[in-house]
Amino acid sequence: MRIAVTVNGEELEAEVWEGESLLYALREHMGLPGSKNACEQGECGSCSVLLDGRLVCACLVLAAQADGHEIATVEGLGSEDAFHPVQEAFATTGAVQCGFCTPGLIVATVDLLARTPEPSDDEIREALSGNLCRCTGYAKIFDAVRMAATS
Ligand code: FES
Ligand code: FES
């Protein structure tokens, strides 16, 4: 089947099969590999995107369900020359080690700060509870979120 979606403000179409995830369609058919594929079970958050402004795991959404909807991925947040403030904060605080979790954490942080510009530590913990990181121990990720909130 053919789907038409708006991704980061750009209208895209793709041929997908009925059981294909949005994550697979983004990565394999739309040239957007920023959302990472780690568990494909909704457990790690590395595939986090915004679907019509709501944070979702792209691995749990069928590409067919996204037909006609708006998607924001990490690729739409900044560029190599001009990082998004959340990306800048993650880089500055050293909240990135292997980097595999980072795109999902950045999308989840952007979502958090849009809803709660000055989050408490508990609100950060709750908002990022669906995003697993095997490397950092989370302390620097908290530093990054706090820095982004004040920038
Ligand atoms: S790949 Fe989607 S939650 Fe892990
Ligand atoms: S930086 Fe490696 S999983 Fe988070």
mmCIF file of C-alpha atoms and ligand atoms in Angstrom:
data_model
loop_
_atom_site.group_PDB
_atom_site.id
_atom_site.type_symbol
_atom_site.label_atom_id
_atom_site.label_comp_id
_atom_site.label_asym_id
_atom_site.label_seq_id
_atom_site.Cartn_x
_atom_site.Cartn_y
_atom_site.Cartn_z
ATOM 1 C CA MET A 1 0.000 0.000 0.000
ATOM 2 C CA ARG A 2 1.073 3.593 -0.531
ATOM 3 C CA ILE A 3 1.166 6.099 2.317
ATOM 4 C CA ALA A 4 1.586 9.865 2.296
ATOM 5 C CA VAL A 5 2.920 11.581 5.405
ATOM 6 C CA THR A 6 4.364 14.922 6.384
ATOM 7 C CA VAL A 7 7.760 14.446 7.997
ATOM 8 C CA ASN A 8 9.562 17.435 9.449
ATOM 9 C CA GLY A 9 7.374 19.656 7.279
ATOM 10 C CA GLU A 10 8.092 17.756 4.079
ATOM 11 C CA GLU A 11 5.442 15.727 2.261
ATOM 12 C CA LEU A 12 6.707 12.220 1.588
ATOM 13 C CA GLU A 13 5.209 9.092 0.088
ATOM 14 C CA ALA A 14 6.300 5.498 0.465
ATOM 15 C CA GLU A 15 5.253 2.027 -0.592
ATOM 16 C CA VAL A 16 4.914 -0.117 2.538
ATOM 17 C CA TRP A 17 3.502 -3.508 3.404
ATOM 18 C CA GLU A 18 0.551 -3.730 5.761
ATOM 19 C CA GLY A 19 2.533 -4.951 8.772
ATOM 20 C CA GLU A 20 5.426 -2.533 8.421
ATOM 21 C CA SER A 21 6.272 -0.219 11.310
ATOM 22 C CA LEU A 22 6.561 3.524 10.983
ATOM 23 C CA LEU A 23 10.133 3.165 12.239
ATOM 24 C CA TYR A 24 11.024 0.816 9.380
ATOM 25 C CA ALA A 25 9.332 3.064 6.843
ATOM 26 C CA LEU A 26 11.184 6.141 8.092
ATOM 27 C CA ARG A 27 14.554 4.414 8.113
ATOM 28 C CA GLU A 28 14.312 2.223 5.032
ATOM 29 C CA HIS A 29 11.954 4.074 2.678
ATOM 30 C CA MET A 30 12.234 7.747 3.585
ATOM 31 C CA GLY A 31 15.963 8.166 4.124
ATOM 32 C CA LEU A 32 15.587 9.109 7.805
ATOM 33 C CA PRO A 33 17.764 6.785 9.907
ATOM 34 C CA GLY A 34 18.020 9.129 12.912
ATOM 35 C CA SER A 35 15.344 7.243 14.855
ATOM 36 C CA LYS A 36 17.146 4.133 16.070
ATOM 37 C CA ASN A 37 15.983 0.552 15.978
ATOM 38 C CA ALA A 38 17.035 -1.244 19.145
ATOM 39 C CA CYS A 39 14.266 -3.400 20.638
ATOM 40 C CA GLU A 40 11.305 -3.068 18.266
ATOM 41 C CA GLN A 41 9.086 -3.774 21.274
ATOM 42 C CA GLY A 42 8.386 -0.355 22.755
ATOM 43 C CA GLU A 43 10.859 -0.939 25.577
ATOM 44 C CA CYS A 44 13.817 1.339 24.873
ATOM 45 C CA GLY A 45 12.556 4.612 23.388
ATOM 46 C CA SER A 46 15.398 4.847 20.872
ATOM 47 C CA CYS A 47 12.816 5.184 18.079
ATOM 48 C CA SER A 48 10.887 8.082 19.697
ATOM 49 C CA VAL A 49 9.182 10.476 17.287
ATOM 50 C CA LEU A 50 6.304 12.916 17.519
ATOM 51 C CA LEU A 51 3.148 11.806 15.707
ATOM 52 C CA ASP A 52 0.749 14.735 15.405
ATOM 53 C CA GLY A 53 2.656 16.274 18.307
ATOM 54 C CA ARG A 54 2.426 13.234 20.597
ATOM 55 C CA LEU A 55 5.500 11.288 21.655
ATOM 56 C CA VAL A 56 5.327 7.711 20.371
ATOM 57 C CA CYS A 57 7.591 4.751 19.789
ATOM 58 C CA ALA A 58 7.779 4.559 16.010
ATOM 59 C CA CYS A 59 8.378 0.808 16.265
ATOM 60 C CA LEU A 60 4.888 0.355 17.754
ATOM 61 C CA VAL A 61 3.048 2.418 15.127
ATOM 62 C CA LEU A 62 2.148 0.867 11.814
ATOM 63 C CA ALA A 63 3.272 2.901 8.844
ATOM 64 C CA ALA A 64 -0.306 2.549 7.599
ATOM 65 C CA GLN A 65 -1.599 4.205 10.776
ATOM 66 C CA ALA A 66 0.597 7.223 10.070
ATOM 67 C CA ASP A 67 -0.908 7.722 6.611
ATOM 68 C CA GLY A 68 -2.083 11.321 6.338
ATOM 69 C CA HIS A 69 -0.474 12.383 9.614
ATOM 70 C CA GLU A 70 2.399 14.632 10.684
ATOM 71 C CA ILE A 71 5.628 13.239 12.050
ATOM 72 C CA ALA A 72 8.588 15.001 13.608
ATOM 73 C CA THR A 73 11.878 13.121 13.859
ATOM 74 C CA VAL A 74 15.250 14.031 15.298
ATOM 75 C CA GLU A 75 16.414 15.033 11.814
ATOM 76 C CA GLY A 76 14.011 17.977 11.892
ATOM 77 C CA LEU A 77 15.391 19.484 15.087
ATOM 78 C CA GLY A 78 18.681 20.978 13.998
ATOM 79 C CA SER A 79 21.561 20.745 11.585
ATOM 80 C CA GLU A 80 25.302 20.132 11.820
ATOM 81 C CA ASP A 81 25.827 23.869 11.649
ATOM 82 C CA ALA A 82 23.029 24.844 14.011
ATOM 83 C CA PHE A 83 22.184 22.389 16.757
ATOM 84 C CA HIS A 84 18.810 22.538 18.460
ATOM 85 C CA PRO A 85 19.292 23.802 22.059
ATOM 86 C CA VAL A 86 18.535 20.307 23.380
ATOM 87 C CA GLN A 87 21.151 18.799 21.076
ATOM 88 C CA GLU A 88 23.602 21.486 22.148
ATOM 89 C CA ALA A 89 22.952 20.707 25.804
ATOM 90 C CA PHE A 90 23.475 16.958 25.315
ATOM 91 C CA ALA A 91 26.782 17.616 23.539
ATOM 92 C CA THR A 92 27.981 20.209 26.050
ATOM 93 C CA THR A 93 27.242 18.153 29.158
ATOM 94 C CA GLY A 94 28.704 14.934 27.774
ATOM 95 C CA ALA A 95 25.356 13.154 27.885
ATOM 96 C CA VAL A 96 26.316 11.157 24.806
ATOM 97 C CA GLN A 97 28.542 8.092 24.878
ATOM 98 C CA CYS A 98 27.744 5.447 22.245
ATOM 99 C CA GLY A 99 24.921 7.724 21.114
ATOM 100 C CA PHE A 100 22.432 5.014 20.281
ATOM 101 C CA CYS A 101 19.837 6.245 22.779
ATOM 102 C CA THR A 102 20.507 9.910 22.054
ATOM 103 C CA PRO A 103 18.053 10.651 19.209
ATOM 104 C CA GLY A 104 15.165 9.214 21.209
ATOM 105 C CA LEU A 105 16.204 11.052 24.363
ATOM 106 C CA ILE A 106 16.478 14.313 22.470
ATOM 107 C CA VAL A 107 13.013 13.944 20.943
ATOM 108 C CA ALA A 108 11.579 13.014 24.362
ATOM 109 C CA THR A 109 13.326 16.001 25.964
ATOM 110 C CA VAL A 110 12.018 18.382 23.319
ATOM 111 C CA ASP A 111 8.542 17.012 24.024
ATOM 112 C CA LEU A 112 8.997 17.424 27.787
ATOM 113 C CA LEU A 113 10.246 21.010 27.574
ATOM 114 C CA ALA A 114 7.436 21.979 25.204
ATOM 115 C CA ARG A 115 4.945 20.853 27.842
ATOM 116 C CA THR A 116 6.962 21.699 30.963
ATOM 117 C CA PRO A 117 9.598 24.380 30.336
ATOM 118 C CA GLU A 118 11.064 24.144 33.863
ATOM 119 C CA PRO A 119 10.728 20.501 34.867
ATOM 120 C CA SER A 120 11.600 19.191 38.308
ATOM 121 C CA ASP A 121 13.905 16.190 38.588
ATOM 122 C CA ASP A 122 10.861 13.990 39.184
ATOM 123 C CA GLU A 123 9.222 15.357 36.042
ATOM 124 C CA ILE A 124 12.406 14.707 34.052
ATOM 125 C CA ARG A 125 12.588 11.177 35.474
ATOM 126 C CA GLU A 126 8.956 10.510 34.586
ATOM 127 C CA ALA A 127 9.227 11.997 31.089
ATOM 128 C CA LEU A 128 12.358 10.041 30.197
ATOM 129 C CA SER A 129 11.359 6.817 31.917
ATOM 130 C CA GLY A 130 10.652 5.205 28.550
ATOM 131 C CA ASN A 131 14.122 5.936 27.194
ATOM 132 C CA LEU A 132 16.850 3.494 28.181
ATOM 133 C CA CYS A 133 20.560 4.327 28.168
ATOM 134 C CA ARG A 134 23.155 1.613 28.746
ATOM 135 C CA CYS A 135 26.139 3.947 28.936
ATOM 136 C CA THR A 136 25.767 7.188 30.826
ATOM 137 C CA GLY A 137 24.136 6.309 34.131
ATOM 138 C CA TYR A 138 21.658 9.108 33.382
ATOM 139 C CA ALA A 139 23.347 11.793 35.537
ATOM 140 C CA LYS A 140 24.667 13.700 32.525
ATOM 141 C CA ILE A 141 21.363 13.266 30.720
ATOM 142 C CA PHE A 142 19.680 15.027 33.651
ATOM 143 C CA ASP A 143 22.347 17.740 33.430
ATOM 144 C CA ALA A 144 21.563 18.126 29.726
ATOM 145 C CA VAL A 145 17.829 18.460 30.296
ATOM 146 C CA ARG A 146 18.394 21.021 33.074
ATOM 147 C CA MET A 147 20.769 22.993 30.817
ATOM 148 C CA ALA A 148 18.335 22.915 27.890
ATOM 149 C CA ALA A 149 15.548 24.099 30.188
ATOM 150 C CA THR A 150 17.502 27.201 31.110
ATOM 151 C CA SER A 151 18.912 28.000 27.656
HETATM 152 S S1 FES B 1 13.049 0.352 19.063
HETATM 153 FE FE1 FES B 1 11.138 1.255 19.559
HETATM 154 S S2 FES B 1 11.068 1.259 21.725
HETATM 155 FE FE2 FES B 1 12.922 0.222 21.255
HETATM 156 S S1 FES B 2 24.872 6.696 25.260
HETATM 157 FE FE1 FES B 2 24.996 4.559 24.818
HETATM 158 S S2 FES B 2 22.994 3.813 25.225
HETATM 159 FE FE2 FES B 2 22.946 5.873 25.879
#
